[in-house]
Amino acid sequence: MTKIPLPPAPGTDTHVSLALANSAVALPGQQRADDLETPEDATRWLADRGLVPGDTALLAYCQSQLTDLRAHLRTLFAAQAGGEEPSLPALSAVNRALTTVPSAPLLRHDQQSGFRREQAHPVTQLVEYAMAQIAEDAAALLASDEAALITHCAAPPCDRYLLRTHARRHWCSTRCGDRVRAARAYARKRNQVSPA
Ligand SMILES: [Zn+2]
């Protein structure tokens, strides 16, 4: 499967939860691109955002935890964008991600260097810690005034979410905007040439 060829959607640079929601996308021509397709992809995605150390190797189990969280975030963003009631399983999943791990690094001590803070090490715990940070971002975003800006890209089949940066913008990228404009122009042309 191809990697996502679109530039990032507005809001994903400041909100990692939106970035995770957009880490898979439907493309024209019945194609899908997924940046979390394999455990290696998922590792790179988290490491690129500083959410796990670069030398982490996610297991397939961790990858599926992350894609599950992605599905639940998409459900919550869809509910917010559509003014609908969010589903309880999606809400619970975010709350579980928030509370599964104590987010504080542990306090360690040794003779030579004294006290230091250290993140607990097993890979599953690293991923849970990363997911807690993503869930924290989602919770903060959805409960803030910014939540009113969350919208779905208006250029089908694209299914990304974005924060509307100004009132008229409804697509995630110029690529999607151009596709909509081209489709409109094509439809206009066809209407003009069709017999009256
Ligand atoms: Zn789009």
PDB file of C-alpha atoms and ligand atoms in Angstrom:
ATOM      1  CA  MET A   1       0.000   0.000   0.000  1.00  0.00           C
ATOM      2  CA  THR A   2       1.174   3.531  -0.737  1.00  0.00           C
ATOM      3  CA  LYS A   3       2.162   6.078   1.874  1.00  0.00           C
ATOM      4  CA  ILE A   4       0.000   9.173   2.203  1.00  0.00           C
ATOM      5  CA  PRO A   5       0.921  11.506  -0.686  1.00  0.00           C
ATOM      6  CA  LEU A   6      -0.948  14.562   0.656  1.00  0.00           C
ATOM      7  CA  PRO A   7       0.599  17.448   2.619  1.00  0.00           C
ATOM      8  CA  PRO A   8      -0.459  17.552   6.301  1.00  0.00           C
ATOM      9  CA  ALA A   9      -3.944  18.886   7.037  1.00  0.00           C
ATOM     10  CA  PRO A  10      -4.284  22.158   9.022  1.00  0.00           C
ATOM     11  CA  GLY A  11      -4.198  21.458  12.759  1.00  0.00           C
ATOM     12  CA  THR A  12      -2.205  18.241  12.573  1.00  0.00           C
ATOM     13  CA  ASP A  13       1.056  20.021  13.350  1.00  0.00           C
ATOM     14  CA  THR A  14      -0.292  21.218  16.699  1.00  0.00           C
ATOM     15  CA  HIS A  15      -2.600  18.282  17.481  1.00  0.00           C
ATOM     16  CA  VAL A  16      -1.079  14.835  17.379  1.00  0.00           C
ATOM     17  CA  SER A  17      -4.529  13.281  17.877  1.00  0.00           C
ATOM     18  CA  LEU A  18      -5.670  14.804  14.558  1.00  0.00           C
ATOM     19  CA  ALA A  19      -2.444  13.575  12.955  1.00  0.00           C
ATOM     20  CA  LEU A  20      -3.183  10.056  14.194  1.00  0.00           C
ATOM     21  CA  ALA A  21      -6.782  10.251  12.935  1.00  0.00           C
ATOM     22  CA  ASN A  22      -5.404  11.257   9.525  1.00  0.00           C
ATOM     23  CA  SER A  23      -2.696   8.582   9.409  1.00  0.00           C
ATOM     24  CA  ALA A  24      -4.844   6.588   6.973  1.00  0.00           C
ATOM     25  CA  VAL A  25      -6.718   8.207   4.117  1.00  0.00           C
ATOM     26  CA  ALA A  26      -8.998   7.239   1.229  1.00  0.00           C
ATOM     27  CA  LEU A  27      -7.593   8.386  -2.111  1.00  0.00           C
ATOM     28  CA  PRO A  28      -9.292   8.821  -5.494  1.00  0.00           C
ATOM     29  CA  GLY A  29      -9.590   5.579  -7.428  1.00  0.00           C
ATOM     30  CA  GLN A  30     -10.619   3.361  -4.483  1.00  0.00           C
ATOM     31  CA  GLN A  31      -7.123   3.516  -3.033  1.00  0.00           C
ATOM     32  CA  ARG A  32      -6.166   3.806   0.589  1.00  0.00           C
ATOM     33  CA  ALA A  33      -2.884   4.946   2.068  1.00  0.00           C
ATOM     34  CA  ASP A  34      -1.901   3.997   5.597  1.00  0.00           C
ATOM     35  CA  ASP A  35       1.128   5.342   7.454  1.00  0.00           C
ATOM     36  CA  LEU A  36       0.682   2.711  10.198  1.00  0.00           C
ATOM     37  CA  GLU A  37       0.471  -0.340   8.001  1.00  0.00           C
ATOM     38  CA  THR A  38       3.210  -2.374   9.664  1.00  0.00           C
ATOM     39  CA  PRO A  39       4.764  -2.357  13.147  1.00  0.00           C
ATOM     40  CA  GLU A  40       7.827  -0.691  11.559  1.00  0.00           C
ATOM     41  CA  ASP A  41       5.642   2.038  10.027  1.00  0.00           C
ATOM     42  CA  ALA A  42       3.930   2.590  13.376  1.00  0.00           C
ATOM     43  CA  THR A  43       7.281   2.808  15.144  1.00  0.00           C
ATOM     44  CA  ARG A  44       8.516   5.408  12.658  1.00  0.00           C
ATOM     45  CA  TRP A  45       5.297   7.407  12.978  1.00  0.00           C
ATOM     46  CA  LEU A  46       5.618   7.612  16.770  1.00  0.00           C
ATOM     47  CA  ALA A  47       9.389   8.192  16.711  1.00  0.00           C
ATOM     48  CA  ASP A  48       9.034  11.019  14.140  1.00  0.00           C
ATOM     49  CA  ARG A  49       6.762  12.797  16.620  1.00  0.00           C
ATOM     50  CA  GLY A  50       9.070  12.205  19.568  1.00  0.00           C
ATOM     51  CA  LEU A  51       6.525   9.890  21.219  1.00  0.00           C
ATOM     52  CA  VAL A  52       8.866   6.894  21.490  1.00  0.00           C
ATOM     53  CA  PRO A  53      12.668   6.703  21.415  1.00  0.00           C
ATOM     54  CA  GLY A  54      14.080   6.125  17.923  1.00  0.00           C
ATOM     55  CA  ASP A  55      15.412   2.677  18.812  1.00  0.00           C
ATOM     56  CA  THR A  56      11.998   1.312  19.852  1.00  0.00           C
ATOM     57  CA  ALA A  57      10.631  -1.662  17.898  1.00  0.00           C
ATOM     58  CA  LEU A  58       6.852  -1.877  18.136  1.00  0.00           C
ATOM     59  CA  LEU A  59       5.214  -5.290  18.204  1.00  0.00           C
ATOM     60  CA  ALA A  60       2.208  -6.133  16.034  1.00  0.00           C
ATOM     61  CA  TYR A  61       0.166  -5.963  19.238  1.00  0.00           C
ATOM     62  CA  CYS A  62       1.283  -2.361  19.881  1.00  0.00           C
ATOM     63  CA  GLN A  63       0.560  -1.407  16.274  1.00  0.00           C
ATOM     64  CA  SER A  64      -3.001  -2.714  16.547  1.00  0.00           C
ATOM     65  CA  GLN A  65      -3.487  -0.840  19.850  1.00  0.00           C
ATOM     66  CA  LEU A  66      -2.515   2.324  18.025  1.00  0.00           C
ATOM     67  CA  THR A  67      -4.772   1.701  15.018  1.00  0.00           C
ATOM     68  CA  ASP A  68      -7.650   0.909  17.422  1.00  0.00           C
ATOM     69  CA  LEU A  69      -7.107   4.258  19.129  1.00  0.00           C
ATOM     70  CA  ARG A  70      -7.065   5.867  15.676  1.00  0.00           C
ATOM     71  CA  ALA A  71     -10.475   4.363  14.864  1.00  0.00           C
ATOM     72  CA  HIS A  72     -11.917   5.619  18.154  1.00  0.00           C
ATOM     73  CA  LEU A  73     -10.489   9.117  17.644  1.00  0.00           C
ATOM     74  CA  ARG A  74     -12.015   9.220  14.163  1.00  0.00           C
ATOM     75  CA  THR A  75     -15.385   8.317  15.701  1.00  0.00           C
ATOM     76  CA  LEU A  76     -15.103  11.173  18.201  1.00  0.00           C
ATOM     77  CA  PHE A  77     -13.967  13.719  15.600  1.00  0.00           C
ATOM     78  CA  ALA A  78     -16.796  12.621  13.292  1.00  0.00           C
ATOM     79  CA  ALA A  79     -19.317  13.112  16.109  1.00  0.00           C
ATOM     80  CA  GLN A  80     -17.903  16.553  16.897  1.00  0.00           C
ATOM     81  CA  ALA A  81     -17.796  17.631  13.227  1.00  0.00           C
ATOM     82  CA  GLY A  82     -21.329  16.362  12.629  1.00  0.00           C
ATOM     83  CA  GLY A  83     -22.800  17.704  15.874  1.00  0.00           C
ATOM     84  CA  GLU A  84     -23.729  14.192  16.932  1.00  0.00           C
ATOM     85  CA  GLU A  85     -23.619  12.247  20.163  1.00  0.00           C
ATOM     86  CA  PRO A  86     -20.224  10.468  20.469  1.00  0.00           C
ATOM     87  CA  SER A  87     -20.256   6.702  20.860  1.00  0.00           C
ATOM     88  CA  LEU A  88     -19.582   5.385  24.358  1.00  0.00           C
ATOM     89  CA  PRO A  89     -16.962   2.794  23.273  1.00  0.00           C
ATOM     90  CA  ALA A  90     -14.937   5.584  21.609  1.00  0.00           C
ATOM     91  CA  LEU A  91     -15.158   7.770  24.715  1.00  0.00           C
ATOM     92  CA  SER A  92     -14.150   4.854  26.940  1.00  0.00           C
ATOM     93  CA  ALA A  93     -11.216   3.997  24.697  1.00  0.00           C
ATOM     94  CA  VAL A  94      -9.793   7.512  25.012  1.00  0.00           C
ATOM     95  CA  ASN A  95     -10.328   7.477  28.770  1.00  0.00           C
ATOM     96  CA  ARG A  96      -8.648   4.081  28.994  1.00  0.00           C
ATOM     97  CA  ALA A  97      -5.662   5.393  27.028  1.00  0.00           C
ATOM     98  CA  LEU A  98      -5.527   8.406  29.376  1.00  0.00           C
ATOM     99  CA  THR A  99      -5.505   6.361  32.547  1.00  0.00           C
ATOM    100  CA  THR A 100      -3.812   3.048  31.698  1.00  0.00           C
ATOM    101  CA  VAL A 101      -0.332   4.389  32.329  1.00  0.00           C
ATOM    102  CA  PRO A 102       0.822   6.801  34.920  1.00  0.00           C
ATOM    103  CA  SER A 103       2.298   9.387  32.582  1.00  0.00           C
ATOM    104  CA  ALA A 104       5.025  10.427  35.010  1.00  0.00           C
ATOM    105  CA  PRO A 105       8.533   9.070  34.485  1.00  0.00           C
ATOM    106  CA  LEU A 106       9.728   7.018  37.478  1.00  0.00           C
ATOM    107  CA  LEU A 107      12.259   8.242  40.016  1.00  0.00           C
ATOM    108  CA  ARG A 108      15.491   6.223  40.035  1.00  0.00           C
ATOM    109  CA  HIS A 109      18.637   6.478  42.113  1.00  0.00           C
ATOM    110  CA  ASP A 110      22.166   5.201  41.836  1.00  0.00           C
ATOM    111  CA  GLN A 111      25.377   5.919  43.731  1.00  0.00           C
ATOM    112  CA  GLN A 112      27.187   7.703  40.917  1.00  0.00           C
ATOM    113  CA  SER A 113      24.657  10.145  39.536  1.00  0.00           C
ATOM    114  CA  GLY A 114      22.084  10.297  42.338  1.00  0.00           C
ATOM    115  CA  PHE A 115      18.440  10.785  41.435  1.00  0.00           C
ATOM    116  CA  ARG A 116      17.142  10.784  37.871  1.00  0.00           C
ATOM    117  CA  ARG A 117      13.803  10.373  36.097  1.00  0.00           C
ATOM    118  CA  GLU A 118      13.350   7.473  33.750  1.00  0.00           C
ATOM    119  CA  GLN A 119      10.542   6.261  31.556  1.00  0.00           C
ATOM    120  CA  ALA A 120       9.635   2.649  32.342  1.00  0.00           C
ATOM    121  CA  HIS A 121      11.054   0.530  29.585  1.00  0.00           C
ATOM    122  CA  PRO A 122       9.086  -2.402  28.163  1.00  0.00           C
ATOM    123  CA  VAL A 123       7.892  -1.660  24.648  1.00  0.00           C
ATOM    124  CA  THR A 124       4.200  -2.117  25.422  1.00  0.00           C
ATOM    125  CA  GLN A 125       4.561   0.441  28.188  1.00  0.00           C
ATOM    126  CA  LEU A 126       6.316   2.887  25.864  1.00  0.00           C
ATOM    127  CA  VAL A 127       3.413   2.583  23.455  1.00  0.00           C
ATOM    128  CA  GLU A 128       0.846   2.987  26.215  1.00  0.00           C
ATOM    129  CA  TYR A 129       2.687   6.097  27.318  1.00  0.00           C
ATOM    130  CA  ALA A 130       2.640   7.451  23.747  1.00  0.00           C
ATOM    131  CA  MET A 131      -1.078   6.654  23.484  1.00  0.00           C
ATOM    132  CA  ALA A 132      -1.733   8.472  26.768  1.00  0.00           C
ATOM    133  CA  GLN A 133      -0.141  11.599  25.291  1.00  0.00           C
ATOM    134  CA  ILE A 134      -2.215  11.310  22.110  1.00  0.00           C
ATOM    135  CA  ALA A 135      -5.378  10.769  24.156  1.00  0.00           C
ATOM    136  CA  GLU A 136      -4.479  13.778  26.315  1.00  0.00           C
ATOM    137  CA  ASP A 137      -4.202  15.894  23.173  1.00  0.00           C
ATOM    138  CA  ALA A 138      -7.570  14.620  21.912  1.00  0.00           C
ATOM    139  CA  ALA A 139      -9.285  15.255  25.252  1.00  0.00           C
ATOM    140  CA  ALA A 140      -7.847  18.768  25.506  1.00  0.00           C
ATOM    141  CA  LEU A 141      -8.805  19.550  21.896  1.00  0.00           C
ATOM    142  CA  LEU A 142     -12.357  18.180  22.073  1.00  0.00           C
ATOM    143  CA  ALA A 143     -13.073  19.998  25.342  1.00  0.00           C
ATOM    144  CA  SER A 144     -11.710  23.333  24.070  1.00  0.00           C
ATOM    145  CA  ASP A 145     -13.157  26.155  21.940  1.00  0.00           C
ATOM    146  CA  GLU A 146     -11.016  24.870  19.073  1.00  0.00           C
ATOM    147  CA  ALA A 147     -13.272  21.808  18.845  1.00  0.00           C
ATOM    148  CA  ALA A 148     -15.782  23.935  16.905  1.00  0.00           C
ATOM    149  CA  LEU A 149     -13.186  24.177  14.111  1.00  0.00           C
ATOM    150  CA  ILE A 150     -12.907  20.400  13.601  1.00  0.00           C
ATOM    151  CA  THR A 151     -14.302  19.497  10.214  1.00  0.00           C
ATOM    152  CA  HIS A 152     -14.189  16.696   7.684  1.00  0.00           C
ATOM    153  CA  CYS A 153     -12.433  17.304   4.354  1.00  0.00           C
ATOM    154  CA  ALA A 154     -15.122  18.242   1.812  1.00  0.00           C
ATOM    155  CA  ALA A 155     -13.356  16.627  -1.157  1.00  0.00           C
ATOM    156  CA  PRO A 156     -14.552  13.018  -1.418  1.00  0.00           C
ATOM    157  CA  PRO A 157     -13.279  10.384  -1.181  1.00  0.00           C
ATOM    158  CA  CYS A 158     -10.786  12.087   1.168  1.00  0.00           C
ATOM    159  CA  ASP A 159     -11.715  11.310   4.758  1.00  0.00           C
ATOM    160  CA  ARG A 160      -9.245  13.440   6.677  1.00  0.00           C
ATOM    161  CA  TYR A 161     -10.096  15.838   9.491  1.00  0.00           C
ATOM    162  CA  LEU A 162      -8.778  19.360   9.820  1.00  0.00           C
ATOM    163  CA  LEU A 163      -9.105  22.475  11.923  1.00  0.00           C
ATOM    164  CA  ARG A 164     -10.774  25.110   9.743  1.00  0.00           C
ATOM    165  CA  THR A 165      -8.293  27.949   9.564  1.00  0.00           C
ATOM    166  CA  HIS A 166     -10.800  30.304   7.982  1.00  0.00           C
ATOM    167  CA  ALA A 167     -14.517  30.093   7.406  1.00  0.00           C
ATOM    168  CA  ARG A 168     -14.396  29.100   3.751  1.00  0.00           C
ATOM    169  CA  ARG A 169     -11.760  26.414   3.961  1.00  0.00           C
ATOM    170  CA  HIS A 170     -13.274  22.957   3.980  1.00  0.00           C
ATOM    171  CA  TRP A 171     -10.559  20.791   2.538  1.00  0.00           C
ATOM    172  CA  CYS A 172      -7.427  19.340   4.032  1.00  0.00           C
ATOM    173  CA  SER A 173      -4.970  20.382   1.316  1.00  0.00           C
ATOM    174  CA  THR A 174      -4.690  22.328  -1.939  1.00  0.00           C
ATOM    175  CA  ARG A 175      -4.596  18.942  -3.664  1.00  0.00           C
ATOM    176  CA  CYS A 176      -8.135  18.191  -2.424  1.00  0.00           C
ATOM    177  CA  GLY A 177      -9.312  21.760  -3.116  1.00  0.00           C
ATOM    178  CA  ASP A 178      -8.016  21.599  -6.692  1.00  0.00           C
ATOM    179  CA  ARG A 179      -9.807  18.284  -7.226  1.00  0.00           C
ATOM    180  CA  VAL A 180     -13.127  19.805  -6.119  1.00  0.00           C
ATOM    181  CA  ARG A 181     -12.654  22.884  -8.311  1.00  0.00           C
ATOM    182  CA  ALA A 182     -11.724  20.731 -11.310  1.00  0.00           C
ATOM    183  CA  ALA A 183     -14.800  18.540 -10.791  1.00  0.00           C
ATOM    184  CA  ARG A 184     -17.021  21.642 -10.576  1.00  0.00           C
ATOM    185  CA  ALA A 185     -15.518  23.119 -13.741  1.00  0.00           C
ATOM    186  CA  TYR A 186     -16.012  19.811 -15.543  1.00  0.00           C
ATOM    187  CA  ALA A 187     -19.652  19.621 -14.431  1.00  0.00           C
ATOM    188  CA  ARG A 188     -20.280  23.210 -15.585  1.00  0.00           C
ATOM    189  CA  LYS A 189     -18.763  22.483 -18.975  1.00  0.00           C
ATOM    190  CA  ARG A 190     -20.875  19.372 -19.413  1.00  0.00           C
ATOM    191  CA  ASN A 191     -24.033  21.296 -18.530  1.00  0.00           C
ATOM    192  CA  GLN A 192     -23.157  23.908 -21.136  1.00  0.00           C
ATOM    193  CA  VAL A 193     -22.661  21.446 -23.984  1.00  0.00           C
ATOM    194  CA  SER A 194     -25.614  19.218 -23.132  1.00  0.00           C
ATOM    195  CA  PRO A 195     -28.599  19.851 -25.452  1.00  0.00           C
ATOM    196  CA  ALA A 196     -31.296  22.126 -24.027  1.00  0.00           C
TER     197      ALA A 196
HETATM  198 ZN    ZN B   1      -8.731  16.089   1.751  1.00  0.00          ZN
END
